[in-house]
Coordinates of C-alpha atoms and ligand atoms in Angstrom, one line a residue:
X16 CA -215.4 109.4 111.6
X17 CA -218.7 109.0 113.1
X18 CA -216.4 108.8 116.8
X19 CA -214.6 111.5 116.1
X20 CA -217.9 113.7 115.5
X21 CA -219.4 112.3 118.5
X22 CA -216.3 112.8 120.4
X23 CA -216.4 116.4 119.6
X24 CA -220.0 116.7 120.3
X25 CA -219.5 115.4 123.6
X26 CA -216.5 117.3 125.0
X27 CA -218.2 120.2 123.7
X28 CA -222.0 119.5 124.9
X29 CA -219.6 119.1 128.4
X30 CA -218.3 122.5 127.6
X31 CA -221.9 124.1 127.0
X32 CA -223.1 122.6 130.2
X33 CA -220.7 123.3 132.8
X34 CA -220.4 126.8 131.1
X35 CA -224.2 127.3 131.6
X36 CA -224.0 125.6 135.4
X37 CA -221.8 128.4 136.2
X38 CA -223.1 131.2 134.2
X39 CA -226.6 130.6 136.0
X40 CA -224.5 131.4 138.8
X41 CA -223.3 135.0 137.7
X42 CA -225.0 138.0 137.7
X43 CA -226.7 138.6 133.9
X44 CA -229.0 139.1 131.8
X45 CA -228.8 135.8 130.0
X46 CA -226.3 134.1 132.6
X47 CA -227.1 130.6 131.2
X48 CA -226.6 131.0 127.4
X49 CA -223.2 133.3 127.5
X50 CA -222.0 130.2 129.7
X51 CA -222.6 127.6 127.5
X52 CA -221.5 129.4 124.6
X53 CA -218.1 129.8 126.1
X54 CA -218.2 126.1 127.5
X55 CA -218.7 125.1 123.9
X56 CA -215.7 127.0 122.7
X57 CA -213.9 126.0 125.4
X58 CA -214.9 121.9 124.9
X59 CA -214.0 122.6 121.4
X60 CA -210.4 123.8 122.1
X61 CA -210.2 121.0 124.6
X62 CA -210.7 118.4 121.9
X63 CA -208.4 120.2 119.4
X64 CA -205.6 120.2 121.9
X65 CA -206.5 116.4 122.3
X66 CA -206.4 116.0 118.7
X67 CA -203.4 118.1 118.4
X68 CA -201.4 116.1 120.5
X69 CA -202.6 112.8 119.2
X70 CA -201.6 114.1 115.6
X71 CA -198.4 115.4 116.7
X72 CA -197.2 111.6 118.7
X73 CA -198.0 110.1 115.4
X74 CA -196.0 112.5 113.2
X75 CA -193.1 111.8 116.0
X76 CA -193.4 108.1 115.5
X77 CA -193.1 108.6 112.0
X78 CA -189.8 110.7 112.2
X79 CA -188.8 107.9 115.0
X80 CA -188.3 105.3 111.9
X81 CA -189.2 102.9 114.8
X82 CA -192.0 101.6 113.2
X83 CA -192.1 98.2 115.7
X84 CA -194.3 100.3 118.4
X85 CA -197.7 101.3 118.7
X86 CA -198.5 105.1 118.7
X87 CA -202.4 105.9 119.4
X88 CA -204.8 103.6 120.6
X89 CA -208.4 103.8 119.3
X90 CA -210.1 106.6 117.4
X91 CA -208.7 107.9 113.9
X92 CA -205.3 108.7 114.8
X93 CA -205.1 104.8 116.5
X94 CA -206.7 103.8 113.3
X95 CA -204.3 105.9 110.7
X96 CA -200.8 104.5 112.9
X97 CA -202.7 100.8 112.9
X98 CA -203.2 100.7 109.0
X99 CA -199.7 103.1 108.3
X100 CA -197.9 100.5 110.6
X101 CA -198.8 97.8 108.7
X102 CA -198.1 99.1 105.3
X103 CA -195.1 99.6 106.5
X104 CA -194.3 96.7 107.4
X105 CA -195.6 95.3 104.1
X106 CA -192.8 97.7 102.7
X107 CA -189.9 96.5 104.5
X108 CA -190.8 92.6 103.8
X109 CA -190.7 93.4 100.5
X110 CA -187.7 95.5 100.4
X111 CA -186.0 92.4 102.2
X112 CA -187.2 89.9 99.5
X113 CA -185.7 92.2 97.0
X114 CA -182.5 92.6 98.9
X115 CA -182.2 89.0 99.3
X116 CA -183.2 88.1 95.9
X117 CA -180.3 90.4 94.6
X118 CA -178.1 89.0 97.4
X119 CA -178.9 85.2 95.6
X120 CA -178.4 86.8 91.7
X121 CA -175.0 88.4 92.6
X122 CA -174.1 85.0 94.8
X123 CA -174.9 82.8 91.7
X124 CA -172.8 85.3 89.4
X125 CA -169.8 85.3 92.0
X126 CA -169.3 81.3 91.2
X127 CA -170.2 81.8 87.1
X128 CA -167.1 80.4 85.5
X129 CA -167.1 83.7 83.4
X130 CA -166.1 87.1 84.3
X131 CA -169.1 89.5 85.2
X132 CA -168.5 92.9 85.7
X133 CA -170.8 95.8 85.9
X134 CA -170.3 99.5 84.9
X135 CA -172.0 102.7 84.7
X136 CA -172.3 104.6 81.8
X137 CA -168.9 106.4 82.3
X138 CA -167.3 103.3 82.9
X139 CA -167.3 103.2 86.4
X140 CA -167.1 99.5 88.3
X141 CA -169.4 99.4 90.0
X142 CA -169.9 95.1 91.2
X143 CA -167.4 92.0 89.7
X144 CA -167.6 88.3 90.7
X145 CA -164.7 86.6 91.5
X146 CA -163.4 85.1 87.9
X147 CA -163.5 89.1 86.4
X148 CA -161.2 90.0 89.3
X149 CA -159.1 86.7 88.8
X150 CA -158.9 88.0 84.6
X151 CA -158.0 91.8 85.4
X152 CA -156.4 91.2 89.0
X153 CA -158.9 93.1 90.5
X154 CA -159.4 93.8 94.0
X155 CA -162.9 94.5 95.5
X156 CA -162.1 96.0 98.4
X157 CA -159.9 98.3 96.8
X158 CA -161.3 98.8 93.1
X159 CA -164.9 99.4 93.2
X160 CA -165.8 102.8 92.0
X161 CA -162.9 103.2 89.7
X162 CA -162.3 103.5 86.3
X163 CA -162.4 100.8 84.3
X164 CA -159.9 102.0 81.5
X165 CA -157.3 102.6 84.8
X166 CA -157.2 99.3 85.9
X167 CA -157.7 97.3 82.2
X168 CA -154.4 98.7 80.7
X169 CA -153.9 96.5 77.4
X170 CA -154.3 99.3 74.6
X171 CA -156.2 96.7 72.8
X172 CA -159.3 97.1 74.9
X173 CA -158.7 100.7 75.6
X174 CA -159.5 101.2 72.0
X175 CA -162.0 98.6 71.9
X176 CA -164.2 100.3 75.1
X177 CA -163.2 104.4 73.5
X178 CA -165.4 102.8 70.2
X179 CA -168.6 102.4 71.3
X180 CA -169.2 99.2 68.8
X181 CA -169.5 96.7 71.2
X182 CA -170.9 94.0 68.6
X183 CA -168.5 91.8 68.3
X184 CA -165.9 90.4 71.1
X185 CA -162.4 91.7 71.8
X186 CA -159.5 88.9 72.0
X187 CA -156.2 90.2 74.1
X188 CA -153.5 89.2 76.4
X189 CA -154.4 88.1 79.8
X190 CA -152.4 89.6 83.1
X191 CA -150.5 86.6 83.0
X192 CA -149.9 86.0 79.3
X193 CA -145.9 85.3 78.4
X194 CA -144.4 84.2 75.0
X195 CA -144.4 80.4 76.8
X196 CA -147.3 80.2 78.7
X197 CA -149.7 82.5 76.4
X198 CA -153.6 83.3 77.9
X199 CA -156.0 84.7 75.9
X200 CA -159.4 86.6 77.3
X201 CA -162.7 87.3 75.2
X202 CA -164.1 89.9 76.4
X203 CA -167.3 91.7 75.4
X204 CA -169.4 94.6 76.4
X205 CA -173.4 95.1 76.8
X206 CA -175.3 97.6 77.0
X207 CA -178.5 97.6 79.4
X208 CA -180.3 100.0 81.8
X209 CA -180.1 103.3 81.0
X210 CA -176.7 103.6 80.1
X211 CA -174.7 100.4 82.0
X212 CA -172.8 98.4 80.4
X213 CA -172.0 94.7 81.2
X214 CA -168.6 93.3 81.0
X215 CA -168.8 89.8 80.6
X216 CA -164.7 87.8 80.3
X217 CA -163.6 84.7 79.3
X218 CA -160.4 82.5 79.4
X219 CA -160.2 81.0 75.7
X220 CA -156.4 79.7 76.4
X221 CA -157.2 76.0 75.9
X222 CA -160.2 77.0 73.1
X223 CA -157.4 79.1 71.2
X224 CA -154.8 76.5 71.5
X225 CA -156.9 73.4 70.7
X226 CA -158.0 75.5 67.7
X227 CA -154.1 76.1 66.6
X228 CA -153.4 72.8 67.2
X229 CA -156.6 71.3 65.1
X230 CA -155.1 73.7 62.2
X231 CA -151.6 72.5 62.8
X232 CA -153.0 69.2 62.3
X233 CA -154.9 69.6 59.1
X234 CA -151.7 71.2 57.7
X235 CA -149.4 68.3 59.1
X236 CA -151.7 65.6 57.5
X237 CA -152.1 67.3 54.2
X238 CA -148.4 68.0 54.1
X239 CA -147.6 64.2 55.0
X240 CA -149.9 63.0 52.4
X241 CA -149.2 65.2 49.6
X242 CA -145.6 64.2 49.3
X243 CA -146.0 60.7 48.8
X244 CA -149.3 61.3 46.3
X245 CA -146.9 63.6 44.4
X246 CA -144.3 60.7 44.2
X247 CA -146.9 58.6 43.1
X248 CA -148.4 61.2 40.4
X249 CA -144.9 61.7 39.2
X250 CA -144.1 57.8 38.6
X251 CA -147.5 57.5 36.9
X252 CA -147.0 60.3 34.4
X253 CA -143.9 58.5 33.6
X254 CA -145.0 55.2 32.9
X255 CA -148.0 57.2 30.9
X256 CA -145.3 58.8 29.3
X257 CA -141.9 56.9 28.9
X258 CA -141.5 53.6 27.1
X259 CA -139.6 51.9 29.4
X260 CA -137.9 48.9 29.9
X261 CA -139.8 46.0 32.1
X262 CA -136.8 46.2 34.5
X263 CA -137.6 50.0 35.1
X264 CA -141.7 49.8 34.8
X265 CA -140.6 46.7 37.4
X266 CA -138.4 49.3 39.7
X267 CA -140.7 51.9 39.3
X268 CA -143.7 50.0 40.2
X269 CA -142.0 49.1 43.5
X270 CA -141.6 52.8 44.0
X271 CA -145.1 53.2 44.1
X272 CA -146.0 50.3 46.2
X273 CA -143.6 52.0 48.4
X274 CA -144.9 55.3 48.5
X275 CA -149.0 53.9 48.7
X276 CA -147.5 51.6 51.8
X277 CA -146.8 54.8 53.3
X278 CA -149.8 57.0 52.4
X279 CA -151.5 53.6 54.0
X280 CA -149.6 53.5 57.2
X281 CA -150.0 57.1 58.0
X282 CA -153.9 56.7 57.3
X283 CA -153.8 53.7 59.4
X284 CA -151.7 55.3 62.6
X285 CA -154.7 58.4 62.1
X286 CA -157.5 56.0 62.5
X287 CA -155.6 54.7 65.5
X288 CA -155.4 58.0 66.9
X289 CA -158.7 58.8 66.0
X290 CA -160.3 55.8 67.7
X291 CA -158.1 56.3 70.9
X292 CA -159.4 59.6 71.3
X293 CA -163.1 59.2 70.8
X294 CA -164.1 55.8 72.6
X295 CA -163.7 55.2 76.6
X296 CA -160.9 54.6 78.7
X297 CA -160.4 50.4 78.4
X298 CA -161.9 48.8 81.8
X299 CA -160.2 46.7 84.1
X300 CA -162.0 43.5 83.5
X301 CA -160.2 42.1 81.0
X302 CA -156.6 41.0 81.3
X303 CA -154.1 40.4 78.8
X304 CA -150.9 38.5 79.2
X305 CA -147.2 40.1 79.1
X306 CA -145.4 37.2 78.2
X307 CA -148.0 36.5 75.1
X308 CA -147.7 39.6 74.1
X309 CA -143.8 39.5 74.7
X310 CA -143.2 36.8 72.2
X311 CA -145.2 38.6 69.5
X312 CA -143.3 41.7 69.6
X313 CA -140.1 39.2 69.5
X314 CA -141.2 38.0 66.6
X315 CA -142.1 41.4 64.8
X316 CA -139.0 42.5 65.9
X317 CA -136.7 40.1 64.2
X318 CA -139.1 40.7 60.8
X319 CA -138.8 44.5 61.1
X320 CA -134.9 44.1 61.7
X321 CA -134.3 41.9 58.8
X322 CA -136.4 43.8 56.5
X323 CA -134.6 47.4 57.2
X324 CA -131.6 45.7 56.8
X325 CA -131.9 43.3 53.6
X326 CA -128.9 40.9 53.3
X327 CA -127.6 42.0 57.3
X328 CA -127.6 38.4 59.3
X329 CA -128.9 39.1 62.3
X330 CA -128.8 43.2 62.3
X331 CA -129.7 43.7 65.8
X332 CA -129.2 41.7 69.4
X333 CA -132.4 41.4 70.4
X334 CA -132.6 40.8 73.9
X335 CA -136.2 39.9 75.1
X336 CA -136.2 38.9 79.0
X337 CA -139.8 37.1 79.0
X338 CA -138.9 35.3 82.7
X339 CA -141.8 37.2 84.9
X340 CA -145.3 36.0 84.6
X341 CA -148.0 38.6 84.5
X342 CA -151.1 40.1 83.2
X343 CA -152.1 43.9 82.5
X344 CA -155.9 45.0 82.8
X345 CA -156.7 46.9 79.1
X346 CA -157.4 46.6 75.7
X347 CA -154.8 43.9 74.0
X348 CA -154.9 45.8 70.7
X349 CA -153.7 49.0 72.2
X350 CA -150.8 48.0 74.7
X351 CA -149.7 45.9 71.5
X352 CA -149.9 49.2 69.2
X353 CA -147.9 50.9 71.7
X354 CA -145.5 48.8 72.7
X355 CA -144.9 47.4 69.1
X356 CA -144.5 51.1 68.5
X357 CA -141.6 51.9 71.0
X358 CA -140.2 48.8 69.8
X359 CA -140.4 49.8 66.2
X360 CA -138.5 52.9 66.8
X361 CA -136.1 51.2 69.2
X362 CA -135.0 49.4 65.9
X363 CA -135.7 51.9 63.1
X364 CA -133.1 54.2 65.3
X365 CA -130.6 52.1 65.6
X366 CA -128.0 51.2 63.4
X367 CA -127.3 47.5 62.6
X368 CA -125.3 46.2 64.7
X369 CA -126.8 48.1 67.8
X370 CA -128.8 45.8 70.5
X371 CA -132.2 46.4 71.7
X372 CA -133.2 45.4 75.2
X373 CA -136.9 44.6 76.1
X374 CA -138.1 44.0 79.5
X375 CA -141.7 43.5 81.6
X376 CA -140.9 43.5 85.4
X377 CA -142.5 43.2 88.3
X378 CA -141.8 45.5 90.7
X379 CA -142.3 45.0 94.8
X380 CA -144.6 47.7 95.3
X381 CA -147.0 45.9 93.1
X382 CA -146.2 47.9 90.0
X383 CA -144.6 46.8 86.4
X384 CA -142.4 48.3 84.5
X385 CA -142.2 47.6 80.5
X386 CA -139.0 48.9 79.0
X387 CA -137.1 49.2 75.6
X388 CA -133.8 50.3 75.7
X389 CA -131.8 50.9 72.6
X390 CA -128.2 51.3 71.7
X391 CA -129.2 53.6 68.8
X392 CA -128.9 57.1 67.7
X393 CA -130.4 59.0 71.2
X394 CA -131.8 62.0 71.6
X395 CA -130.7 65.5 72.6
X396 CA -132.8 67.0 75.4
X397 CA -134.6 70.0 74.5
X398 CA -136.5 67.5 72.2
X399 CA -138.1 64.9 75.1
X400 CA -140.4 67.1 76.0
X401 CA -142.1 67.8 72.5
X402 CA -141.1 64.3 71.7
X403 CA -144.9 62.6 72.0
X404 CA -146.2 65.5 70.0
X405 CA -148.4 64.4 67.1
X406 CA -145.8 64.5 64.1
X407 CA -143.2 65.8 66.0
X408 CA -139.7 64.4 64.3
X409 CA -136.3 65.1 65.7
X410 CA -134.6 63.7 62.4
X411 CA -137.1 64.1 59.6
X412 CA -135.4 62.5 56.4
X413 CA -134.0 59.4 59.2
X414 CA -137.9 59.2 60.0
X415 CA -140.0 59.4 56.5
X416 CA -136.6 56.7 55.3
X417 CA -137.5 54.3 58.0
X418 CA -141.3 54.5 57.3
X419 CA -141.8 56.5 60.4
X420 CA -145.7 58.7 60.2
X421 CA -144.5 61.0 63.3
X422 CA -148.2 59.3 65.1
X423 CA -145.9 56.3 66.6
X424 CA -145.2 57.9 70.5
X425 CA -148.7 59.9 70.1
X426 CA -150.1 56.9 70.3
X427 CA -148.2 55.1 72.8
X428 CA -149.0 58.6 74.5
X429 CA -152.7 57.8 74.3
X430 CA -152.9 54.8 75.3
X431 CA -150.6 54.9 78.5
X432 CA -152.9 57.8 79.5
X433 CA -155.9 55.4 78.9
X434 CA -154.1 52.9 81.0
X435 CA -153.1 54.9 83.9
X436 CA -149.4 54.3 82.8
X437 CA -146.8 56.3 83.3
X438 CA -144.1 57.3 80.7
X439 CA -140.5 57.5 81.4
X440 CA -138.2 58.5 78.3
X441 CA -134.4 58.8 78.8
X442 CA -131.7 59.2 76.3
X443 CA -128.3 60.7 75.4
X444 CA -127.4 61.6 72.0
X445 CA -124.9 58.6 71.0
X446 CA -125.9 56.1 73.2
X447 CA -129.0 55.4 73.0
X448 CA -132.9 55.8 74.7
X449 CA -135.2 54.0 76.8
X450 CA -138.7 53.9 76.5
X451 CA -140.7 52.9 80.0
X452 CA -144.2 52.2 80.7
X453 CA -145.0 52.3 84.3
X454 CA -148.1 50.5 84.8
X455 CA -150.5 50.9 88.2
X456 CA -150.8 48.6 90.6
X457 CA -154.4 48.8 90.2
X458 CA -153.9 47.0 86.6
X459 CA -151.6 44.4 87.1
X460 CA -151.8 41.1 88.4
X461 CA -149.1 38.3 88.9
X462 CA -149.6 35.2 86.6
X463 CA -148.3 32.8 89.0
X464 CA -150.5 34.3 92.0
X465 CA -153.5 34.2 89.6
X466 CA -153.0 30.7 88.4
X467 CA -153.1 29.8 92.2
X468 CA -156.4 31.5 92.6
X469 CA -157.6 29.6 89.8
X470 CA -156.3 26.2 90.9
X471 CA -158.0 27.1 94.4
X472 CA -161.2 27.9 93.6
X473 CA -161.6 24.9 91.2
Ligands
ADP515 P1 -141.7 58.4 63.9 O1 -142.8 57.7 63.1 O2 -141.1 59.5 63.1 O3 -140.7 57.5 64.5 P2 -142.6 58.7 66.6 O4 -143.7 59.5 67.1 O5 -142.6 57.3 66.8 O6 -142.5 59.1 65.1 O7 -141.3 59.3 67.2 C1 -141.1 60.7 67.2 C2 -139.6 61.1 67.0 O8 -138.9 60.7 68.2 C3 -139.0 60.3 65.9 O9 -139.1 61.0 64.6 C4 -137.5 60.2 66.3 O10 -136.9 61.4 65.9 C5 -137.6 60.2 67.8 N1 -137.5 58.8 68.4 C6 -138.4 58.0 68.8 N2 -137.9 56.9 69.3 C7 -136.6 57.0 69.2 C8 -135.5 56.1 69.6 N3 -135.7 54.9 70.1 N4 -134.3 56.6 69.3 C9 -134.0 57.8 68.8 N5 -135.0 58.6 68.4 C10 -136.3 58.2 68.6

């Protein structure tokens, strides 16, 4: 300020003094003074037009927008672009930092596995990530600024957005829901700023199903134990009741056994389950030998045949090929509970009389190949693909008579999956089925080639 005053005073002490130079020069009667008075005026309207125009370059450089340049140099004008330059600048950093923050949030909620979606008050979209457009096939080149309710068509959430309660979530079809391949979408509003809402989506397909399944199962196992508990209530109540012979208390006494066997098995094949799905995959460290385990399934074989069959010599031809040598990385307990499954089945589902055929072969790509091949009852196609389904039964009443639980190709299920195994069923209704597990290279070794290595290195 103190410049600027000084720069006045100067241009207009300039002024006074050439003004009164030259009026000393003129003719008057006080020639010096009207001089300087005018040189005053004058000085001051120099420095005003000086002012003027240093005023007005700044004003241009603020319409200009170019704020990069300088405008004034020195004085207050120099000073007031300096300091408005600057706080400019301090404006735009931050207004970058903003714009990239908000360029980071909407990145991170572009990969968020749920659907995002934001709308204004009338229900305008106004920004989706990728997994809302994925749920409502939107586009975003082509849908932003539309109306919600025009692209969302399922009447469920048309209702659901028209009633303003947005406390709970809204289940509906997704785009792509069919009677066989059903999808299900949460989806649930919020309301924040003044008016907004948030859309937030999820896929609950597999949350939905696992649920109906977990009920499905409750209802299977309480079905399949309450009809032999019934049984069993039923024979007590008439032992309580009746006074019977010892031959009948004898018969109905093995009834019971009967029926408490199978409450036992069923409980037994659930713990199985159970324990295959809660504990991890088995390791590869510890191998366990096919022709071992051949010769105990021969021998379980020949019990189960003989006791299905009471009084039959010899009800099946069992045919057990136990020629190739090798070992299978796992858990012994559970390629035993699934093969002595298949097996089980191969001879519960076929008549006496049939053969059963058992095989563990090496294949030349390093592979093996454990089959059971049955000359029994087969089955028709449209139930192979259900068939490892947890209680899934194609005959029911041949299935509870042979002490089947429904669990038996669950498990084997289970535990080929644990094994990296592959399962091959094939069967025609009449003929018969065969049962394959196609074990990895990765978990099979030759006997012969490791009995080598063994001799070698000792
Ligand atoms: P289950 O205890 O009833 O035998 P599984 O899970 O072992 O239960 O088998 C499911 C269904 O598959 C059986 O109920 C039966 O209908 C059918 N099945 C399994 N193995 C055979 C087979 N070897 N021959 C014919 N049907 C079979």
């Amino acid at each position: 300020m103190f410049w600027r005053a000084l720069s006045l005073l100067a241009i207009q002490g300039a002024g006074g003094l050439v003004g009164w130079l030259a009026g000393s020069r003129t003719p008057s009667t006080l020639p010096g003074l009207e001089g300087a008075v005018v040189g005053l005026v004058l000085g001051a309207l120099v420095w005003l037009l000086i002012d003027t125009t240093r005023a007005r370059r700044w004003l241009l450089w603020l319409r200009s927008g170019d704020t990069s340049s300088a405008t004034a140099h020195g004085g207050l004008w120099g000073e007031v672009s300096d300091r408005t330059r600057r706080l400019l600048r301090l404006r735009e950093q931050a207004a970058q930092d903003s714009r990239t923050r908000l360029q980071d949030f909407l990145e991170a909620l572009q990969v968020s596995p749920s659907g995002v979606m934001l709308l204004e008050g009338q229900g305008r979209i106004e920004w989706f990530n990728q997994t809302a457009a994925a749920h409502f096939g939107l586009d975003s080149e082509r849908d932003l600024a539309q109306q919600v309710g025009n692209l969302v068509r399922e009447p469920g959430f048309a209702a659901y957005f028209a009633g303003h309660d947005y406390r709970h979530e809204l289940l509906m079809p997704g785009r792509e829901n069919t009677p066989l391949h059903p999808v299900k979408l949460s989806v649930q509003l919020h309301r924040y700023g003044e008016g907004r809402l948030l859309m937030l989506s999820r896929d609950v397909t597999a949350l939905q199903q696992a649920e109906a399944q977990r009920r499905d199962f409750i209802a299977n196992v309480s079905h399949e134990i309450r009809t032999p508990l019934t049984v069993l209530a039923g024979f007590v109540e008439t032992l309580q009741s009746l006074d019977l012979s010892a031959e009948e208390r004898k018969r109905y006494l093995s009834l019971m056994a009967q029926q408490a066997g199978r409450m036992q098995t069923l409980v037994s094949d659930l713990l199985t389950l159970s324990k295959l799905e809660g504990s991890p995959a088995p390791g590869v460290d510890h191998w366990v030998s096919v022709p071992e385990l051949m010769r105990e399934l021969e021998e379980e074989a020949s019990a189960l045949s003989a006791v299905l069959h009471p009084g039959v010599q010899l009800a099946h031809r069992l045919d057990f090929d136990t020629s190739m040598q090798w070992e299978v990385a796992g858990s012994a307990n559970e390629l035993r509970s699934a093969m002595s499954n298949l097996l089980s089945n191969a001879i519960r589902y076929t008549p006496a009389g049939g053969a059963v055929r058992v095989r563990a072969q090496l294949s030349s790509d390093g592979t093996a190949r454990f089959s059971v091949a049955d000359t029994g009852c087969g089955i028709a196609p449209e139930h192979l693909a259900r068939l490892t389904q947890r209680f899934y039964r194609v005959d029911h009443s041949r299935s509870r008579d042979s002490g089947g639980t429904g669990l038996g190709l669950a498990i084997v299920k289970h535990v080929a999956q644990r094994h990296g195994v592959e399962l091959k069923i094939s069967s025609a209704p009449g003929k018969g089925s065969e049962f394959a597990m196609i074990f990895p290279a990765s978990r099979v070794r030759s006997l012969s080639r490791c009995i080598a290595t063994r001799l070698l290195s000792e």
